[in-house]
Amino acid sequence: DAGITQSPRYKITETGRQVTLMCHQTWSHSYMFWYRQDLGHGLRLIYYSAAADITDKGEVPDGYVVSRSKTENFPLTLESATRSQTSVYFCASSDLAGGSGEQYFGPGTRLTVT
Amino acid sequence: KNEVEQSPQNLTAQEGEFITINCSYSVGISALHWLQQHPGGGIVSLFMLSSGKKKHGRLIATINIQEKHSSLHITASHPRDSAVYICAVSRNTGNQFYFGTGTSLTVIP
């Protein structure tokens, strides 16, 4: 299916485990983003990527790792999950730099760390 | 202090009412975005604007660059408009977006 997809949609994991959230887009957009959404904070940028093999930190990168070996995929890894990483995670993509283009959001992944 | 402030945080309206949601920002921007998030979580872009006014159906978005303020208006509101409306700005430097905390709108039949 065309568009931007995330998997899994729901995940429960234990403290200390490694978790990878997947994001896939079919538009060949250059820019991809990972956000987390928490009550009272709104959406906050974790990492973004301007192209394959180019990534940069956002506002809240600690405890997360990203990679982008292919334009269409942008996985987010929590190397050792903590309870504070319980959140809803959104992936987004855009075809233009900065705010020049719209961002298209995936459906989100609800992660619970116990 | 957040770069983007929205008001009100919560809003309840009767079907048919005219609704206004406000957004103020404190940084230089290249564009301002209004997003809609329905129960169930999906986020869609409603408007992207850098000046003036845009209209799409019953939704109107305006921006005043000098005052660093934007408004989202909904005319003839309907229960299906019930959602969280999020204001976001993209700074004129870098590739980052900054988001308001959202306005939760409930339209009662």
PDB file of C-alpha atoms in Angstrom:
ATOM      1  CA  ASP A   1       0.000   0.000   0.000  1.00  0.00           C
ATOM      2  CA  ALA A   2       1.163   3.506  -0.742  1.00  0.00           C
ATOM      3  CA  GLY A   3       1.891   5.918   2.051  1.00  0.00           C
ATOM      4  CA  ILE A   4       3.718   5.775   5.333  1.00  0.00           C
ATOM      5  CA  THR A   5       3.398   2.816   7.651  1.00  0.00           C
ATOM      6  CA  GLN A   6       4.675   1.975  11.106  1.00  0.00           C
ATOM      7  CA  SER A   7       5.112  -1.344  12.847  1.00  0.00           C
ATOM      8  CA  PRO A   8       4.283  -2.597  15.301  1.00  0.00           C
ATOM      9  CA  ARG A   9       1.224  -0.490  16.143  1.00  0.00           C
ATOM     10  CA  TYR A  10       1.318  -1.581  19.783  1.00  0.00           C
ATOM     11  CA  LYS A  11       4.227  -2.914  21.814  1.00  0.00           C
ATOM     12  CA  ILE A  12       4.708  -3.838  25.434  1.00  0.00           C
ATOM     13  CA  THR A  13       8.255  -4.475  26.579  1.00  0.00           C
ATOM     14  CA  GLU A  14      10.241  -4.694  29.761  1.00  0.00           C
ATOM     15  CA  THR A  15      12.764  -2.264  31.146  1.00  0.00           C
ATOM     16  CA  GLY A  16      16.222  -2.908  29.739  1.00  0.00           C
ATOM     17  CA  ARG A  17      15.135  -4.648  26.557  1.00  0.00           C
ATOM     18  CA  GLN A  18      16.046  -3.429  23.095  1.00  0.00           C
ATOM     19  CA  VAL A  19      13.107  -2.421  20.922  1.00  0.00           C
ATOM     20  CA  THR A  20      13.014  -1.373  17.282  1.00  0.00           C
ATOM     21  CA  LEU A  21      10.153   0.584  15.781  1.00  0.00           C
ATOM     22  CA  MET A  22       9.867   0.435  12.024  1.00  0.00           C
ATOM     23  CA  CYS A  23       8.843   3.153   9.592  1.00  0.00           C
ATOM     24  CA  HIS A  24       8.394   2.717   5.853  1.00  0.00           C
ATOM     25  CA  GLN A  25       7.305   5.239   3.208  1.00  0.00           C
ATOM     26  CA  THR A  26       6.578   4.672  -0.453  1.00  0.00           C
ATOM     27  CA  TRP A  27       6.871   8.239  -1.755  1.00  0.00           C
ATOM     28  CA  SER A  28      10.693   8.366  -1.884  1.00  0.00           C
ATOM     29  CA  HIS A  29      10.586  11.446   0.318  1.00  0.00           C
ATOM     30  CA  SER A  30      14.048  12.654   1.279  1.00  0.00           C
ATOM     31  CA  TYR A  31      13.172  13.760   4.803  1.00  0.00           C
ATOM     32  CA  MET A  32      11.983  11.490   7.557  1.00  0.00           C
ATOM     33  CA  PHE A  33      11.302  12.240  11.202  1.00  0.00           C
ATOM     34  CA  TRP A  34      10.649  10.454  14.475  1.00  0.00           C
ATOM     35  CA  TYR A  35       8.509  12.132  17.131  1.00  0.00           C
ATOM     36  CA  ARG A  36       7.195  11.121  20.493  1.00  0.00           C
ATOM     37  CA  GLN A  37       3.906  12.376  21.845  1.00  0.00           C
ATOM     38  CA  ASP A  38       3.304  12.661  25.572  1.00  0.00           C
ATOM     39  CA  LEU A  39       0.534  14.346  27.519  1.00  0.00           C
ATOM     40  CA  GLY A  40       1.418  17.936  28.290  1.00  0.00           C
ATOM     41  CA  HIS A  41       4.338  18.047  25.873  1.00  0.00           C
ATOM     42  CA  GLY A  42       2.870  17.772  22.450  1.00  0.00           C
ATOM     43  CA  LEU A  43       4.986  16.215  19.726  1.00  0.00           C
ATOM     44  CA  ARG A  44       8.737  16.349  20.225  1.00  0.00           C
ATOM     45  CA  LEU A  45      11.364  15.531  17.630  1.00  0.00           C
ATOM     46  CA  ILE A  46      13.679  12.637  18.465  1.00  0.00           C
ATOM     47  CA  TYR A  47      15.734  12.301  15.278  1.00  0.00           C
ATOM     48  CA  TYR A  48      15.429  13.251  11.661  1.00  0.00           C
ATOM     49  CA  SER A  49      17.081  12.291   8.407  1.00  0.00           C
ATOM     50  CA  ALA A  50      17.633  14.411   5.320  1.00  0.00           C
ATOM     51  CA  ALA A  51      18.589  11.480   3.084  1.00  0.00           C
ATOM     52  CA  ALA A  52      19.920   7.947   3.218  1.00  0.00           C
ATOM     53  CA  ASP A  53      22.901   7.753   5.579  1.00  0.00           C
ATOM     54  CA  ILE A  54      22.288  11.296   6.874  1.00  0.00           C
ATOM     55  CA  THR A  55      20.713  11.615  10.308  1.00  0.00           C
ATOM     56  CA  ASP A  56      20.666  14.284  12.996  1.00  0.00           C
ATOM     57  CA  LYS A  57      19.472  14.703  16.545  1.00  0.00           C
ATOM     58  CA  GLY A  58      16.287  16.450  17.473  1.00  0.00           C
ATOM     59  CA  GLU A  59      15.055  17.800  20.778  1.00  0.00           C
ATOM     60  CA  VAL A  60      14.995  14.525  22.768  1.00  0.00           C
ATOM     61  CA  PRO A  61      17.504  12.032  21.282  1.00  0.00           C
ATOM     62  CA  ASP A  62      18.906  10.443  24.450  1.00  0.00           C
ATOM     63  CA  GLY A  63      18.323   6.683  24.644  1.00  0.00           C
ATOM     64  CA  TYR A  64      17.438   6.353  20.967  1.00  0.00           C
ATOM     65  CA  VAL A  65      19.387   5.292  17.881  1.00  0.00           C
ATOM     66  CA  VAL A  66      18.371   5.624  14.234  1.00  0.00           C
ATOM     67  CA  SER A  67      19.693   4.449  10.915  1.00  0.00           C
ATOM     68  CA  ARG A  68      18.736   5.066   7.324  1.00  0.00           C
ATOM     69  CA  SER A  69      20.403   2.715   4.903  1.00  0.00           C
ATOM     70  CA  LYS A  70      17.544   3.019   2.385  1.00  0.00           C
ATOM     71  CA  THR A  71      15.482   6.082   1.531  1.00  0.00           C
ATOM     72  CA  GLU A  72      12.193   4.352   2.313  1.00  0.00           C
ATOM     73  CA  ASN A  73      13.034   3.005   5.782  1.00  0.00           C
ATOM     74  CA  PHE A  74      13.841   4.828   8.993  1.00  0.00           C
ATOM     75  CA  PRO A  75      13.934   2.483  12.010  1.00  0.00           C
ATOM     76  CA  LEU A  76      14.101   3.817  15.558  1.00  0.00           C
ATOM     77  CA  THR A  77      15.819   1.674  18.202  1.00  0.00           C
ATOM     78  CA  LEU A  78      15.559   1.984  21.945  1.00  0.00           C
ATOM     79  CA  GLU A  79      18.788   0.302  23.016  1.00  0.00           C
ATOM     80  CA  SER A  80      17.757  -0.289  26.635  1.00  0.00           C
ATOM     81  CA  ALA A  81      14.145   0.707  27.177  1.00  0.00           C
ATOM     82  CA  THR A  82      13.179   2.733  30.243  1.00  0.00           C
ATOM     83  CA  ARG A  83       9.754   3.526  31.681  1.00  0.00           C
ATOM     84  CA  SER A  84      10.191   7.167  30.679  1.00  0.00           C
ATOM     85  CA  GLN A  85      10.179   6.010  27.054  1.00  0.00           C
ATOM     86  CA  THR A  86       6.557   4.870  27.359  1.00  0.00           C
ATOM     87  CA  SER A  87       4.913   7.045  24.737  1.00  0.00           C
ATOM     88  CA  VAL A  88       3.246   7.161  21.355  1.00  0.00           C
ATOM     89  CA  TYR A  89       5.803   7.347  18.560  1.00  0.00           C
ATOM     90  CA  PHE A  90       5.060   8.919  15.193  1.00  0.00           C
ATOM     91  CA  CYS A  91       7.129   8.694  12.077  1.00  0.00           C
ATOM     92  CA  ALA A  92       6.704  11.345   9.373  1.00  0.00           C
ATOM     93  CA  SER A  93       8.114  12.117   5.963  1.00  0.00           C
ATOM     94  CA  SER A  94       8.419  15.192   3.778  1.00  0.00           C
ATOM     95  CA  ASP A  95       9.717  15.855   0.314  1.00  0.00           C
ATOM     96  CA  LEU A  96      11.098  19.302   1.107  1.00  0.00           C
ATOM     97  CA  ALA A  97      13.539  20.673   3.612  1.00  0.00           C
ATOM     98  CA  GLY A  98      12.499  22.364   6.825  1.00  0.00           C
ATOM     99  CA  GLY A  99       9.001  23.737   6.707  1.00  0.00           C
ATOM    100  CA  SER A 100       8.813  24.111   2.980  1.00  0.00           C
ATOM    101  CA  GLY A 101       6.710  21.008   2.588  1.00  0.00           C
ATOM    102  CA  GLU A 102       3.939  19.231   4.392  1.00  0.00           C
ATOM    103  CA  GLN A 103       4.768  16.409   6.725  1.00  0.00           C
ATOM    104  CA  TYR A 104       2.921  13.141   6.286  1.00  0.00           C
ATOM    105  CA  PHE A 105       2.495  11.146   9.456  1.00  0.00           C
ATOM    106  CA  GLY A 106       2.341   7.432  10.047  1.00  0.00           C
ATOM    107  CA  PRO A 107      -0.411   5.950  12.226  1.00  0.00           C
ATOM    108  CA  GLY A 108       1.781   5.818  15.324  1.00  0.00           C
ATOM    109  CA  THR A 109       3.175   3.109  17.593  1.00  0.00           C
ATOM    110  CA  ARG A 110       1.988   2.954  21.187  1.00  0.00           C
ATOM    111  CA  LEU A 111       4.899   1.683  23.291  1.00  0.00           C
ATOM    112  CA  THR A 112       4.579   0.677  26.913  1.00  0.00           C
ATOM    113  CA  VAL A 113       7.691  -0.103  28.950  1.00  0.00           C
ATOM    114  CA  THR A 114       6.964  -2.035  32.136  1.00  0.00           C
TER     115      THR A 114
ATOM    116  CA  LYS B   1       8.768  28.365  27.666  1.00  0.00           C
ATOM    117  CA  ASN B   2       7.374  26.658  24.571  1.00  0.00           C
ATOM    118  CA  GLU B   3       8.112  28.177  21.214  1.00  0.00           C
ATOM    119  CA  VAL B   4       4.476  27.543  20.275  1.00  0.00           C
ATOM    120  CA  GLU B   5       1.498  28.299  22.499  1.00  0.00           C
ATOM    121  CA  GLN B   6      -2.093  27.375  21.701  1.00  0.00           C
ATOM    122  CA  SER B   7      -5.359  28.469  23.229  1.00  0.00           C
ATOM    123  CA  PRO B   8      -7.701  27.288  24.416  1.00  0.00           C
ATOM    124  CA  GLN B   9      -6.468  23.869  25.566  1.00  0.00           C
ATOM    125  CA  ASN B  10      -9.993  22.473  25.559  1.00  0.00           C
ATOM    126  CA  LEU B  11     -13.065  23.671  23.744  1.00  0.00           C
ATOM    127  CA  THR B  12     -16.640  22.412  23.732  1.00  0.00           C
ATOM    128  CA  ALA B  13     -19.085  23.777  21.183  1.00  0.00           C
ATOM    129  CA  GLN B  14     -22.637  23.163  20.032  1.00  0.00           C
ATOM    130  CA  GLU B  15     -23.092  21.914  16.501  1.00  0.00           C
ATOM    131  CA  GLY B  16     -23.276  24.841  14.108  1.00  0.00           C
ATOM    132  CA  GLU B  17     -21.148  27.221  16.161  1.00  0.00           C
ATOM    133  CA  PHE B  18     -18.227  29.195  14.758  1.00  0.00           C
ATOM    134  CA  ILE B  19     -14.977  28.064  16.363  1.00  0.00           C
ATOM    135  CA  THR B  20     -11.634  29.806  16.693  1.00  0.00           C
ATOM    136  CA  ILE B  21      -8.384  28.249  17.875  1.00  0.00           C
ATOM    137  CA  ASN B  22      -5.379  30.474  18.407  1.00  0.00           C
ATOM    138  CA  CYS B  23      -1.661  29.902  18.035  1.00  0.00           C
ATOM    139  CA  SER B  24       1.190  32.206  19.030  1.00  0.00           C
ATOM    140  CA  TYR B  25       4.847  31.582  18.399  1.00  0.00           C
ATOM    141  CA  SER B  26       8.054  33.221  19.489  1.00  0.00           C
ATOM    142  CA  VAL B  27      10.623  32.264  16.846  1.00  0.00           C
ATOM    143  CA  GLY B  28      11.318  33.161  13.252  1.00  0.00           C
ATOM    144  CA  ILE B  29       9.515  30.751  11.002  1.00  0.00           C
ATOM    145  CA  SER B  30       9.462  29.637   7.409  1.00  0.00           C
ATOM    146  CA  ALA B  31       5.934  28.264   7.669  1.00  0.00           C
ATOM    147  CA  LEU B  32       3.149  27.480  10.109  1.00  0.00           C
ATOM    148  CA  HIS B  33       1.174  24.267   9.955  1.00  0.00           C
ATOM    149  CA  TRP B  34      -2.204  23.259  11.331  1.00  0.00           C
ATOM    150  CA  LEU B  35      -2.663  19.551  11.961  1.00  0.00           C
ATOM    151  CA  GLN B  36      -5.665  17.491  13.005  1.00  0.00           C
ATOM    152  CA  GLN B  37      -5.448  14.436  15.224  1.00  0.00           C
ATOM    153  CA  HIS B  38      -8.542  12.275  15.558  1.00  0.00           C
ATOM    154  CA  PRO B  39      -9.300   9.885  18.421  1.00  0.00           C
ATOM    155  CA  GLY B  40      -7.348   6.790  17.475  1.00  0.00           C
ATOM    156  CA  GLY B  41      -4.317   8.943  16.886  1.00  0.00           C
ATOM    157  CA  GLY B  42      -3.852   9.566  13.168  1.00  0.00           C
ATOM    158  CA  ILE B  43      -2.405  12.993  12.314  1.00  0.00           C
ATOM    159  CA  VAL B  44      -3.190  14.800   9.085  1.00  0.00           C
ATOM    160  CA  SER B  45      -2.019  18.125   7.782  1.00  0.00           C
ATOM    161  CA  LEU B  46      -4.788  20.687   7.280  1.00  0.00           C
ATOM    162  CA  PHE B  47      -2.883  23.787   6.234  1.00  0.00           C
ATOM    163  CA  MET B  48       0.592  25.056   5.619  1.00  0.00           C
ATOM    164  CA  LEU B  49       0.888  28.825   5.385  1.00  0.00           C
ATOM    165  CA  SER B  50       3.517  31.510   5.526  1.00  0.00           C
ATOM    166  CA  SER B  51       1.302  34.546   4.943  1.00  0.00           C
ATOM    167  CA  GLY B  52      -2.290  35.630   4.596  1.00  0.00           C
ATOM    168  CA  LYS B  53      -5.184  33.244   4.638  1.00  0.00           C
ATOM    169  CA  LYS B  54      -6.152  29.820   3.319  1.00  0.00           C
ATOM    170  CA  LYS B  55      -9.566  28.179   3.102  1.00  0.00           C
ATOM    171  CA  HIS B  56     -10.540  24.557   2.693  1.00  0.00           C
ATOM    172  CA  GLY B  57     -14.214  23.781   2.950  1.00  0.00           C
ATOM    173  CA  ARG B  58     -15.409  24.982   6.360  1.00  0.00           C
ATOM    174  CA  LEU B  59     -11.892  25.507   7.653  1.00  0.00           C
ATOM    175  CA  ILE B  60     -10.030  28.803   7.415  1.00  0.00           C
ATOM    176  CA  ALA B  61      -6.489  29.487   8.579  1.00  0.00           C
ATOM    177  CA  THR B  62      -4.951  32.920   8.919  1.00  0.00           C
ATOM    178  CA  ILE B  63      -1.516  34.124   9.909  1.00  0.00           C
ATOM    179  CA  ASN B  64      -0.156  37.501  10.958  1.00  0.00           C
ATOM    180  CA  ILE B  65       3.612  37.346  10.609  1.00  0.00           C
ATOM    181  CA  GLN B  66       4.232  40.691  12.338  1.00  0.00           C
ATOM    182  CA  GLU B  67       2.241  39.643  15.400  1.00  0.00           C
ATOM    183  CA  LYS B  68       3.488  36.019  15.273  1.00  0.00           C
ATOM    184  CA  HIS B  69      -0.040  34.743  15.535  1.00  0.00           C
ATOM    185  CA  SER B  70      -2.271  32.360  13.629  1.00  0.00           C
ATOM    186  CA  SER B  71      -5.895  31.350  13.955  1.00  0.00           C
ATOM    187  CA  LEU B  72      -7.815  28.332  12.780  1.00  0.00           C
ATOM    188  CA  HIS B  73     -11.522  28.902  12.245  1.00  0.00           C
ATOM    189  CA  ILE B  74     -14.202  26.281  11.749  1.00  0.00           C
ATOM    190  CA  THR B  75     -17.523  27.512  10.400  1.00  0.00           C
ATOM    191  CA  ALA B  76     -20.781  25.615  10.979  1.00  0.00           C
ATOM    192  CA  SER B  77     -19.063  23.122  13.272  1.00  0.00           C
ATOM    193  CA  HIS B  78     -20.112  19.481  13.166  1.00  0.00           C
ATOM    194  CA  PRO B  79     -19.550  16.583  15.582  1.00  0.00           C
ATOM    195  CA  ARG B  80     -17.146  15.030  13.072  1.00  0.00           C
ATOM    196  CA  ASP B  81     -14.878  18.062  13.640  1.00  0.00           C
ATOM    197  CA  SER B  82     -14.216  16.739  17.153  1.00  0.00           C
ATOM    198  CA  ALA B  83     -10.469  16.185  17.295  1.00  0.00           C
ATOM    199  CA  VAL B  84      -7.250  17.647  18.616  1.00  0.00           C
ATOM    200  CA  TYR B  85      -5.943  20.541  16.523  1.00  0.00           C
ATOM    201  CA  ILE B  86      -2.211  21.103  16.629  1.00  0.00           C
ATOM    202  CA  CYS B  87      -0.271  24.155  15.572  1.00  0.00           C
ATOM    203  CA  ALA B  88       3.315  23.610  14.440  1.00  0.00           C
ATOM    204  CA  VAL B  89       6.001  25.922  13.134  1.00  0.00           C
ATOM    205  CA  SER B  90       9.065  25.231  11.081  1.00  0.00           C
ATOM    206  CA  ARG B  91      11.903  27.544  11.918  1.00  0.00           C
ATOM    207  CA  ASN B  92      13.638  29.543   9.257  1.00  0.00           C
ATOM    208  CA  THR B  93      16.870  27.766  10.192  1.00  0.00           C
ATOM    209  CA  GLY B  94      17.303  24.000  10.252  1.00  0.00           C
ATOM    210  CA  ASN B  95      14.836  21.256   9.544  1.00  0.00           C
ATOM    211  CA  GLN B  96      12.969  21.051  12.838  1.00  0.00           C
ATOM    212  CA  PHE B  97       9.327  21.521  13.623  1.00  0.00           C
ATOM    213  CA  TYR B  98       8.033  22.799  16.945  1.00  0.00           C
ATOM    214  CA  PHE B  99       4.568  21.836  18.054  1.00  0.00           C
ATOM    215  CA  GLY B 100       1.962  23.307  20.336  1.00  0.00           C
ATOM    216  CA  THR B 101       0.343  21.005  22.866  1.00  0.00           C
ATOM    217  CA  GLY B 102      -2.909  20.976  20.937  1.00  0.00           C
ATOM    218  CA  THR B 103      -6.491  22.119  21.392  1.00  0.00           C
ATOM    219  CA  SER B 104      -9.016  19.393  22.122  1.00  0.00           C
ATOM    220  CA  LEU B 105     -12.294  20.241  20.416  1.00  0.00           C
ATOM    221  CA  THR B 106     -15.592  18.526  21.164  1.00  0.00           C
ATOM    222  CA  VAL B 107     -18.635  19.444  19.111  1.00  0.00           C
ATOM    223  CA  ILE B 108     -21.921  18.379  20.689  1.00  0.00           C
ATOM    224  CA  PRO B 109     -24.907  17.567  18.463  1.00  0.00           C
TER     225      PRO B 109
END
